[in-house]
CSV table of C-alpha atoms and ligand atoms in Angstrom, one decimal:
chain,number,residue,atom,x,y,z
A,1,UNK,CA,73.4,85.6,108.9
A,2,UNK,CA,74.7,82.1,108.3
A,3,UNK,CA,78.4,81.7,107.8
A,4,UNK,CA,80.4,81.0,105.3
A,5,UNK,CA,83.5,79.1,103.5
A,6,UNK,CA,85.9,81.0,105.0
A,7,UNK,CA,84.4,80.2,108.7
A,8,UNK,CA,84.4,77.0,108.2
A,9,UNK,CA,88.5,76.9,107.0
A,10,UNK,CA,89.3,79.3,110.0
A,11,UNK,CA,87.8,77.6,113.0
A,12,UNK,CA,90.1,74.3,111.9
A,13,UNK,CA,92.6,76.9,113.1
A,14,UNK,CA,92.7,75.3,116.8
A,15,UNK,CA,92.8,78.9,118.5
A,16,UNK,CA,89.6,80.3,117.7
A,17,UNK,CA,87.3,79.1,119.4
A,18,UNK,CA,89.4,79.5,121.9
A,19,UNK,CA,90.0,82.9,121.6
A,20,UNK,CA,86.3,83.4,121.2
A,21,UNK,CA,85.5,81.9,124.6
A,22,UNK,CA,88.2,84.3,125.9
A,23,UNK,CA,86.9,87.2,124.3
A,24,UNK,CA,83.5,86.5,126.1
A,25,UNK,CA,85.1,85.2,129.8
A,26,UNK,CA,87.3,89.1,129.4
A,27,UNK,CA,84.2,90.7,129.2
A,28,UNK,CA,82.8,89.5,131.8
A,29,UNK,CA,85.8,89.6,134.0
A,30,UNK,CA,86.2,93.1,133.2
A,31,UNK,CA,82.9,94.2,134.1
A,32,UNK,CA,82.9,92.4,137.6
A,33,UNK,CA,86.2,94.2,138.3
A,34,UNK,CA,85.2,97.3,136.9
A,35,UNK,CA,82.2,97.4,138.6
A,36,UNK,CA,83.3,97.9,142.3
A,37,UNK,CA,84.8,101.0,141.3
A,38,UNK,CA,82.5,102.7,138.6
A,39,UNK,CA,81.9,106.4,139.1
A,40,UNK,CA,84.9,106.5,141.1
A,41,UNK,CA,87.5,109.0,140.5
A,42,UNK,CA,91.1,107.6,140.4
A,43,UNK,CA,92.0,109.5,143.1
A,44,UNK,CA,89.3,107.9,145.0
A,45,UNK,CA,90.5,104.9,143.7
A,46,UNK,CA,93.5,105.3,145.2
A,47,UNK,CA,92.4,106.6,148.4
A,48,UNK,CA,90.3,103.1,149.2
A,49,UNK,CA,91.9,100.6,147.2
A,50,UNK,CA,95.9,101.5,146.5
A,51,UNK,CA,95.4,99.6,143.4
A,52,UNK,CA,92.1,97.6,142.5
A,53,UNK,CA,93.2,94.5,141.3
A,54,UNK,CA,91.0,91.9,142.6
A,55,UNK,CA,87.3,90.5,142.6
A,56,UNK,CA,85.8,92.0,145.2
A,57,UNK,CA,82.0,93.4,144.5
A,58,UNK,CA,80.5,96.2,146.5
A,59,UNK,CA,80.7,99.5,144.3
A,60,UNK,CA,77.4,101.6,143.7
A,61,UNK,CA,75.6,98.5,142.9
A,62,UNK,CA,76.3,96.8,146.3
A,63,UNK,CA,77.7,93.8,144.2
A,64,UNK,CA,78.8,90.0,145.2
A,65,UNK,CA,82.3,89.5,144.4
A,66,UNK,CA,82.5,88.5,140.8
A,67,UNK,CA,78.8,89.8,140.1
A,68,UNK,CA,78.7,91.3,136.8
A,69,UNK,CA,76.5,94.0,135.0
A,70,UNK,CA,74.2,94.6,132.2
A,71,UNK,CA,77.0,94.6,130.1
A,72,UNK,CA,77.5,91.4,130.4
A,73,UNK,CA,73.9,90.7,130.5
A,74,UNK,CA,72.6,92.0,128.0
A,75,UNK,CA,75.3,90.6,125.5
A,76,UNK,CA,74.5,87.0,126.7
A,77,UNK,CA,70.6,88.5,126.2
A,78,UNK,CA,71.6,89.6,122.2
A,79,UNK,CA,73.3,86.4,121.8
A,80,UNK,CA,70.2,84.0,122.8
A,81,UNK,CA,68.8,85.8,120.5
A,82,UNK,CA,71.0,85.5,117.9
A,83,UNK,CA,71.3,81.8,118.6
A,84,UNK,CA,67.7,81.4,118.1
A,85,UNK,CA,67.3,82.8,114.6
A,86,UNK,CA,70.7,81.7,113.4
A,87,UNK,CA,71.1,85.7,112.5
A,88,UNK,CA,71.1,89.4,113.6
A,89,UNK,CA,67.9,90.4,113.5
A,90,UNK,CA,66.1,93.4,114.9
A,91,UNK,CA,63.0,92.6,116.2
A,92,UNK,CA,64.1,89.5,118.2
A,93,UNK,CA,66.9,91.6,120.0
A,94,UNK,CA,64.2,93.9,120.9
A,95,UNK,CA,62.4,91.0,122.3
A,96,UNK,CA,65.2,89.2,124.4
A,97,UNK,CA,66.3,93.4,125.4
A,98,UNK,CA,63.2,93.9,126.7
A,99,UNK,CA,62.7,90.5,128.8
A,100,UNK,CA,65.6,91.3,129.9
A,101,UNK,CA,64.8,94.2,131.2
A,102,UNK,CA,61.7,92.8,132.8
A,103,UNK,CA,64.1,90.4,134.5
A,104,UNK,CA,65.2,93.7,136.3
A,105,UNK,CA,68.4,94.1,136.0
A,106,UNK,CA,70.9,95.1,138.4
A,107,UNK,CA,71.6,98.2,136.6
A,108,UNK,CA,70.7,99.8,133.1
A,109,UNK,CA,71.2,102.7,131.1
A,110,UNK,CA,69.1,105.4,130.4
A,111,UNK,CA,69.4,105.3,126.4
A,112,UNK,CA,68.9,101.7,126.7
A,113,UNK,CA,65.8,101.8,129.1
A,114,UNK,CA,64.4,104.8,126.4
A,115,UNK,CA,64.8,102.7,123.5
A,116,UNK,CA,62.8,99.7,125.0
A,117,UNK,CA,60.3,101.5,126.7
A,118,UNK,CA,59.5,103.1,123.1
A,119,UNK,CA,59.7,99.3,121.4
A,120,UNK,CA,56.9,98.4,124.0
A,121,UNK,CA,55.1,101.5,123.0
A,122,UNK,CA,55.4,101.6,119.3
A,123,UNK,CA,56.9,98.0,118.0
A,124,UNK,CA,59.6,99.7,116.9
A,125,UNK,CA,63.0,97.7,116.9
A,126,UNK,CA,65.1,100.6,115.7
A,127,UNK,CA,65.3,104.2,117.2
A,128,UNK,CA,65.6,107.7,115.6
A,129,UNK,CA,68.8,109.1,114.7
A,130,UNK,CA,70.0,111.1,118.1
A,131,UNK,CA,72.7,113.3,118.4
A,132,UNK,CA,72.0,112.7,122.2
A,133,UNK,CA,72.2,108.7,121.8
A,134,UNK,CA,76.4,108.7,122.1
A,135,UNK,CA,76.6,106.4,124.8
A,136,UNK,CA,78.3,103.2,124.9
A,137,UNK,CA,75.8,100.9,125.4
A,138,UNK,CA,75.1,99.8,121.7
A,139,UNK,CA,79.0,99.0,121.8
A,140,UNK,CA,79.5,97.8,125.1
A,141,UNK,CA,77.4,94.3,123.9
A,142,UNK,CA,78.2,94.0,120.7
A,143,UNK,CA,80.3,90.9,121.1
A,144,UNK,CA,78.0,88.1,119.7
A,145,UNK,CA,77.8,90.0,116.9
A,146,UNK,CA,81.2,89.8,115.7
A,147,UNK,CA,81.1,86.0,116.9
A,148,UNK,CA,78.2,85.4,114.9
A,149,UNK,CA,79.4,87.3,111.6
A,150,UNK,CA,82.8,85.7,111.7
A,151,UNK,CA,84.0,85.3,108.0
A,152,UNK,CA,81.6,87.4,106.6
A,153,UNK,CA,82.3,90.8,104.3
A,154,UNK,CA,83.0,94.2,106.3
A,155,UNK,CA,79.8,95.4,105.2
A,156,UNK,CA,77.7,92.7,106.4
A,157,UNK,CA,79.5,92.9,109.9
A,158,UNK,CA,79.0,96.5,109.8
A,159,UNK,CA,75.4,96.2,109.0
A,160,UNK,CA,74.4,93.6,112.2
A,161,UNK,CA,76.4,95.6,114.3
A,162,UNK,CA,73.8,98.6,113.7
A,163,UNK,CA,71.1,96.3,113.3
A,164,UNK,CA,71.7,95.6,117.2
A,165,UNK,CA,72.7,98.9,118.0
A,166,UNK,CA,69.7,100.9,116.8
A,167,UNK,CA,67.6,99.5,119.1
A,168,UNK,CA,68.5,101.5,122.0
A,169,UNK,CA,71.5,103.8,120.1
A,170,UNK,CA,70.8,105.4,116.8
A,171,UNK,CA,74.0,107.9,116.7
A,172,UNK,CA,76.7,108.2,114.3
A,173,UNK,CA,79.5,107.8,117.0
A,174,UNK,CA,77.9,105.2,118.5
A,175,UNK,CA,77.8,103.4,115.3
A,176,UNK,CA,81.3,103.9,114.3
A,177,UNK,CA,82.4,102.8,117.6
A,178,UNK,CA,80.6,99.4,117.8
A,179,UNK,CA,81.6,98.1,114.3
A,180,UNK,CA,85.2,99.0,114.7
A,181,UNK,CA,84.7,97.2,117.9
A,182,UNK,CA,83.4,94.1,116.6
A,183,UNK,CA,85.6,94.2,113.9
A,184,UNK,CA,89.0,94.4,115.9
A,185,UNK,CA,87.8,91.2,118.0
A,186,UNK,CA,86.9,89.0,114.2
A,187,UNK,CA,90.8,90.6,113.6
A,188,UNK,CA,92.4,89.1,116.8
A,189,UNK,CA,90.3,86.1,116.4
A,190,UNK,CA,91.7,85.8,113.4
A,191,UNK,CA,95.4,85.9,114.6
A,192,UNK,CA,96.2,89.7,114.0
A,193,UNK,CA,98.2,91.0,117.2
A,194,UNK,CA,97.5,94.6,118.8
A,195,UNK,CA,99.6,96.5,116.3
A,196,UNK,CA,97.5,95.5,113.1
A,197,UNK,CA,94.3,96.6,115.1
A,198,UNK,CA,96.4,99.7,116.0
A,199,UNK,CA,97.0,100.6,112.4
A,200,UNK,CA,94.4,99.0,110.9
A,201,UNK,CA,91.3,99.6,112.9
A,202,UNK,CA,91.8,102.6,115.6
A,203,UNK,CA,94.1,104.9,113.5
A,204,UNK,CA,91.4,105.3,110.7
A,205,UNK,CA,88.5,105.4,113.0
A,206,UNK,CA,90.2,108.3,114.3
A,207,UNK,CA,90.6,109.7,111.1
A,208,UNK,CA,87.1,109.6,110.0
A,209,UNK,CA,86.3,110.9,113.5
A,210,UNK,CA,88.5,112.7,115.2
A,211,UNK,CA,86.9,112.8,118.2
A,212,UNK,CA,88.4,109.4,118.5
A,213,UNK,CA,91.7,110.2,118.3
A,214,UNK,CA,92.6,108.7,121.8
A,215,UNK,CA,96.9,109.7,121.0
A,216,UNK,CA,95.9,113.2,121.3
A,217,UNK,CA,95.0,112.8,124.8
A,218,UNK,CA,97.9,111.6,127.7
A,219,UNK,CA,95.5,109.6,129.8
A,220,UNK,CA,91.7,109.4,129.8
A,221,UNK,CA,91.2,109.6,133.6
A,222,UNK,CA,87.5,108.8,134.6
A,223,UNK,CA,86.1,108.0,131.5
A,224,UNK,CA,82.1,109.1,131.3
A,225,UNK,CA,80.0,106.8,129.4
A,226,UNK,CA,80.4,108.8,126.2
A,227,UNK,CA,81.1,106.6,123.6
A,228,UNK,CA,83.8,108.4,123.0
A,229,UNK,CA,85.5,108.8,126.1
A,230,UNK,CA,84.9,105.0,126.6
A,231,UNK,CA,87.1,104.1,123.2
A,232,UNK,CA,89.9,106.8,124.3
A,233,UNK,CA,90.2,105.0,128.0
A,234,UNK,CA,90.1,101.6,126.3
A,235,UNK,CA,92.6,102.2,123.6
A,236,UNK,CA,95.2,103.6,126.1
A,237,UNK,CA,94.9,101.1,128.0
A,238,UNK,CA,95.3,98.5,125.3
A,239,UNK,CA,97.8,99.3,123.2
A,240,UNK,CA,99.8,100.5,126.1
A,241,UNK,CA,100.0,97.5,128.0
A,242,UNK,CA,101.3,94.1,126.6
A,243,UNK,CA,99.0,91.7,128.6
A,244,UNK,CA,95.5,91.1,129.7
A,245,UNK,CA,95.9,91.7,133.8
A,246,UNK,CA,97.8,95.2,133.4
A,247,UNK,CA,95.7,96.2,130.2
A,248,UNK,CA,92.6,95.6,132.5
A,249,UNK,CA,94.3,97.0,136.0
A,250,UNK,CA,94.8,100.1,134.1
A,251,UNK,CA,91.6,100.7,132.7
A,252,UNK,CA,89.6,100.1,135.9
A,253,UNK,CA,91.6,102.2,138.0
A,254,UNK,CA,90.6,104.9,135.8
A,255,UNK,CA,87.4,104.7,137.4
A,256,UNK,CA,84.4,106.5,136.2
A,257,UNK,CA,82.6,104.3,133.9
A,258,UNK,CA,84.7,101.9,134.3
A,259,UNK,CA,82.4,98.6,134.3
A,260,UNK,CA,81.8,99.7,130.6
A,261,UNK,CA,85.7,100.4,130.1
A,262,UNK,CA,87.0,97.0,131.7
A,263,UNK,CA,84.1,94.9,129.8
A,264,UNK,CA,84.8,96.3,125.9
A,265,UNK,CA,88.9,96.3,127.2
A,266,UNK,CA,88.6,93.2,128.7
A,267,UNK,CA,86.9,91.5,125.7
A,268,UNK,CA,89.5,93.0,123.2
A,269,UNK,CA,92.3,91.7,125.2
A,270,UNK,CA,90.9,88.2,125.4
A,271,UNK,CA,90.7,88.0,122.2
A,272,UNK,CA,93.8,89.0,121.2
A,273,UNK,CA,95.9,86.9,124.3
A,274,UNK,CA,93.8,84.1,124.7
A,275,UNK,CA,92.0,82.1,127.8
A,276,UNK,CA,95.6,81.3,129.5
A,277,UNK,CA,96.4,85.1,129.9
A,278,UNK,CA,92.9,85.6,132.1
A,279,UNK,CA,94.2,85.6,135.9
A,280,UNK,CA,92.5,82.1,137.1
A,281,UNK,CA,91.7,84.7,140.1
A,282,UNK,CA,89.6,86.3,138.3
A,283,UNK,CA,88.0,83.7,136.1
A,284,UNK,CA,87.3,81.7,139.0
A,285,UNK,CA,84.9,84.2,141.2
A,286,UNK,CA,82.8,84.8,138.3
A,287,UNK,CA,79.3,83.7,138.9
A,288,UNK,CA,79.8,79.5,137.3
A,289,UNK,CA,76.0,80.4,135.7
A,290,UNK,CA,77.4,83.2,133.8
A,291,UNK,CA,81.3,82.0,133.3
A,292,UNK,CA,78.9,79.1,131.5
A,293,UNK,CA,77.0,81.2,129.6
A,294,UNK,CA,79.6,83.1,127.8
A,295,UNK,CA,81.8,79.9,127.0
A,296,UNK,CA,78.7,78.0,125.7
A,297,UNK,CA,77.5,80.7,123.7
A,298,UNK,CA,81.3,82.0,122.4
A,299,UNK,CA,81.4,78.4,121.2
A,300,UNK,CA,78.0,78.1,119.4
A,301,UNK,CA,78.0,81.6,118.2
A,302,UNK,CA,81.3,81.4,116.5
A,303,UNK,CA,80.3,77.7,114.7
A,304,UNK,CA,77.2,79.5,113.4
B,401,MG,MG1,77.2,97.9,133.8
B,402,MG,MG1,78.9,101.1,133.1
């Protein structure tokens, strides 16, 4: 979609790109650090670590310090693609999905590799409704949508971020979860601190599904890759912390999925604290290919 007016008046404001490229550097910092610890419990956590707090790889996926995940991946793979057309569209995020998958990947999810094994089958960009299709991979890269749709009506946003997201994920859930996801970063983008997206974004999602209602539960301790369960750990850990390190520390430790978890917490705090509140430990032992990547796209998405 191409932008409009209002985009134009709000990147004068000197933080957002800014904020943008710190939205896309969190989510990769968060999946590098979650990473050495998914499917962990805490306890495990504990046992090995004390506290995980730094870059240091290994996990499941054997990873170089700093390496990050399909997360990551395959939202710098949606963004090329939204780059290239100047929109969301379905087809070519099929496309650039399914290269990237070629690519092999270090890891990938099974709702994700279902989805494009179908596209290659059938040409399909967009996947049956599925009860079973709850995961959190629609949500987990939905970041250059809300770059790209900056400004835009609510309905629009909404509509890309499905447009992406029924590639692979065609689920109620899974829908609700990625707009209100995209649409808290456009809100801390746009200056709105962690209490307006408290009341103004998490509260109603839970109203309109409970399920989400992440108060109800005292902490989400090794968070599967439920969409749900993702949301809960990543809303704790948000709105009960008051900076980027200790919003990410705690998530991570939760273990389980907690690549997934760090990556969608650590690209909601970015936005909302900005590229100065990123340890420089942290930002510096990312890969410099990828910490390249998401700045130069953060930038060039957000100006679209
Ligand atoms: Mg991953
Ligand atoms: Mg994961």
């Amino acid at each position: 979609m191409t932008s409009s007016a209002p985009v134009t008046s709000s990147l004068c404001h000197p933080s957002l790109a800014q904020r943008a490229t710190a939205a896309y550097l969190g989510l990769a910092v968060g999946d590098a650090l979650g990473a050495t610890v998914e499917f962990m419990t805490p306890r495990e956590i504990a046992v090995q670590y004390g506290v995980h707090d730094r870059m240091r790889g290994g996990g499941w996926l054997n990873l170089r310090p700093g390496q990050v995940t399909d997360d990551t991946t395959m939202a710098l793979a949606l963004g090329e693609a939204i780059l290239a057309h100047g929109r969301v569209l379905a087809r070519p995020a099929a496309e650039a999905f399914d290269a990237w998958m070629r690519a092999r990947p270090v890891d990938i999810g099974n709702t994700v590799r279902r989805g494009l094994l179908r596209y290659r089958e059938t040409g399909l960009a967009e996947m049956p409704e599925c009860e079973h299709a709850a995961g959190n991979g629609a949500a987990m890269r939905v970041l250059p949508v809300a770059l790209a749709t900056l400004g835009q009506p609510e309905e629009q946003v909404r509509h890309a971020c499905r447009v992406q997201a029924h590639v692979t994920h065609h689920n109620l859930l899974s829908d609700a979860a990625t707009e209100c996801l995209a649409l808290m970063v456009q809100d801390a983008l746009g200056g709105a601190g962690k209490v307006r997206l408290l009341h103004e974004r998490a509260h109603p999602l839970a109203r309109r599904h409970p399920e989400f209602a992440f108060r109800a539960v005292r902490q989400q301790a090794n968070p599967s890759g439920y969409v749900v369960d993702t949301l809960v750990a990543v809303f704790q850990a948000l709105f009960d912390s008051d900076d980027f390190e200790s919003c990410l520390i705690d998530v991570v430790n939760r273990g389980g999925d907690a690549d997934t978890t760090g990556a969608i917490a650590g690209m909601l705090a970015g936005a909302l604290y900005g590229i100065e509140a990123i340890p420089a430990r942290w930002l510096d032992a990312l890969d410099p290919a990828i910490r390249g990547a998401c700045a130069r796209q953060a930038e060039a998405l957000a100006r679209l």
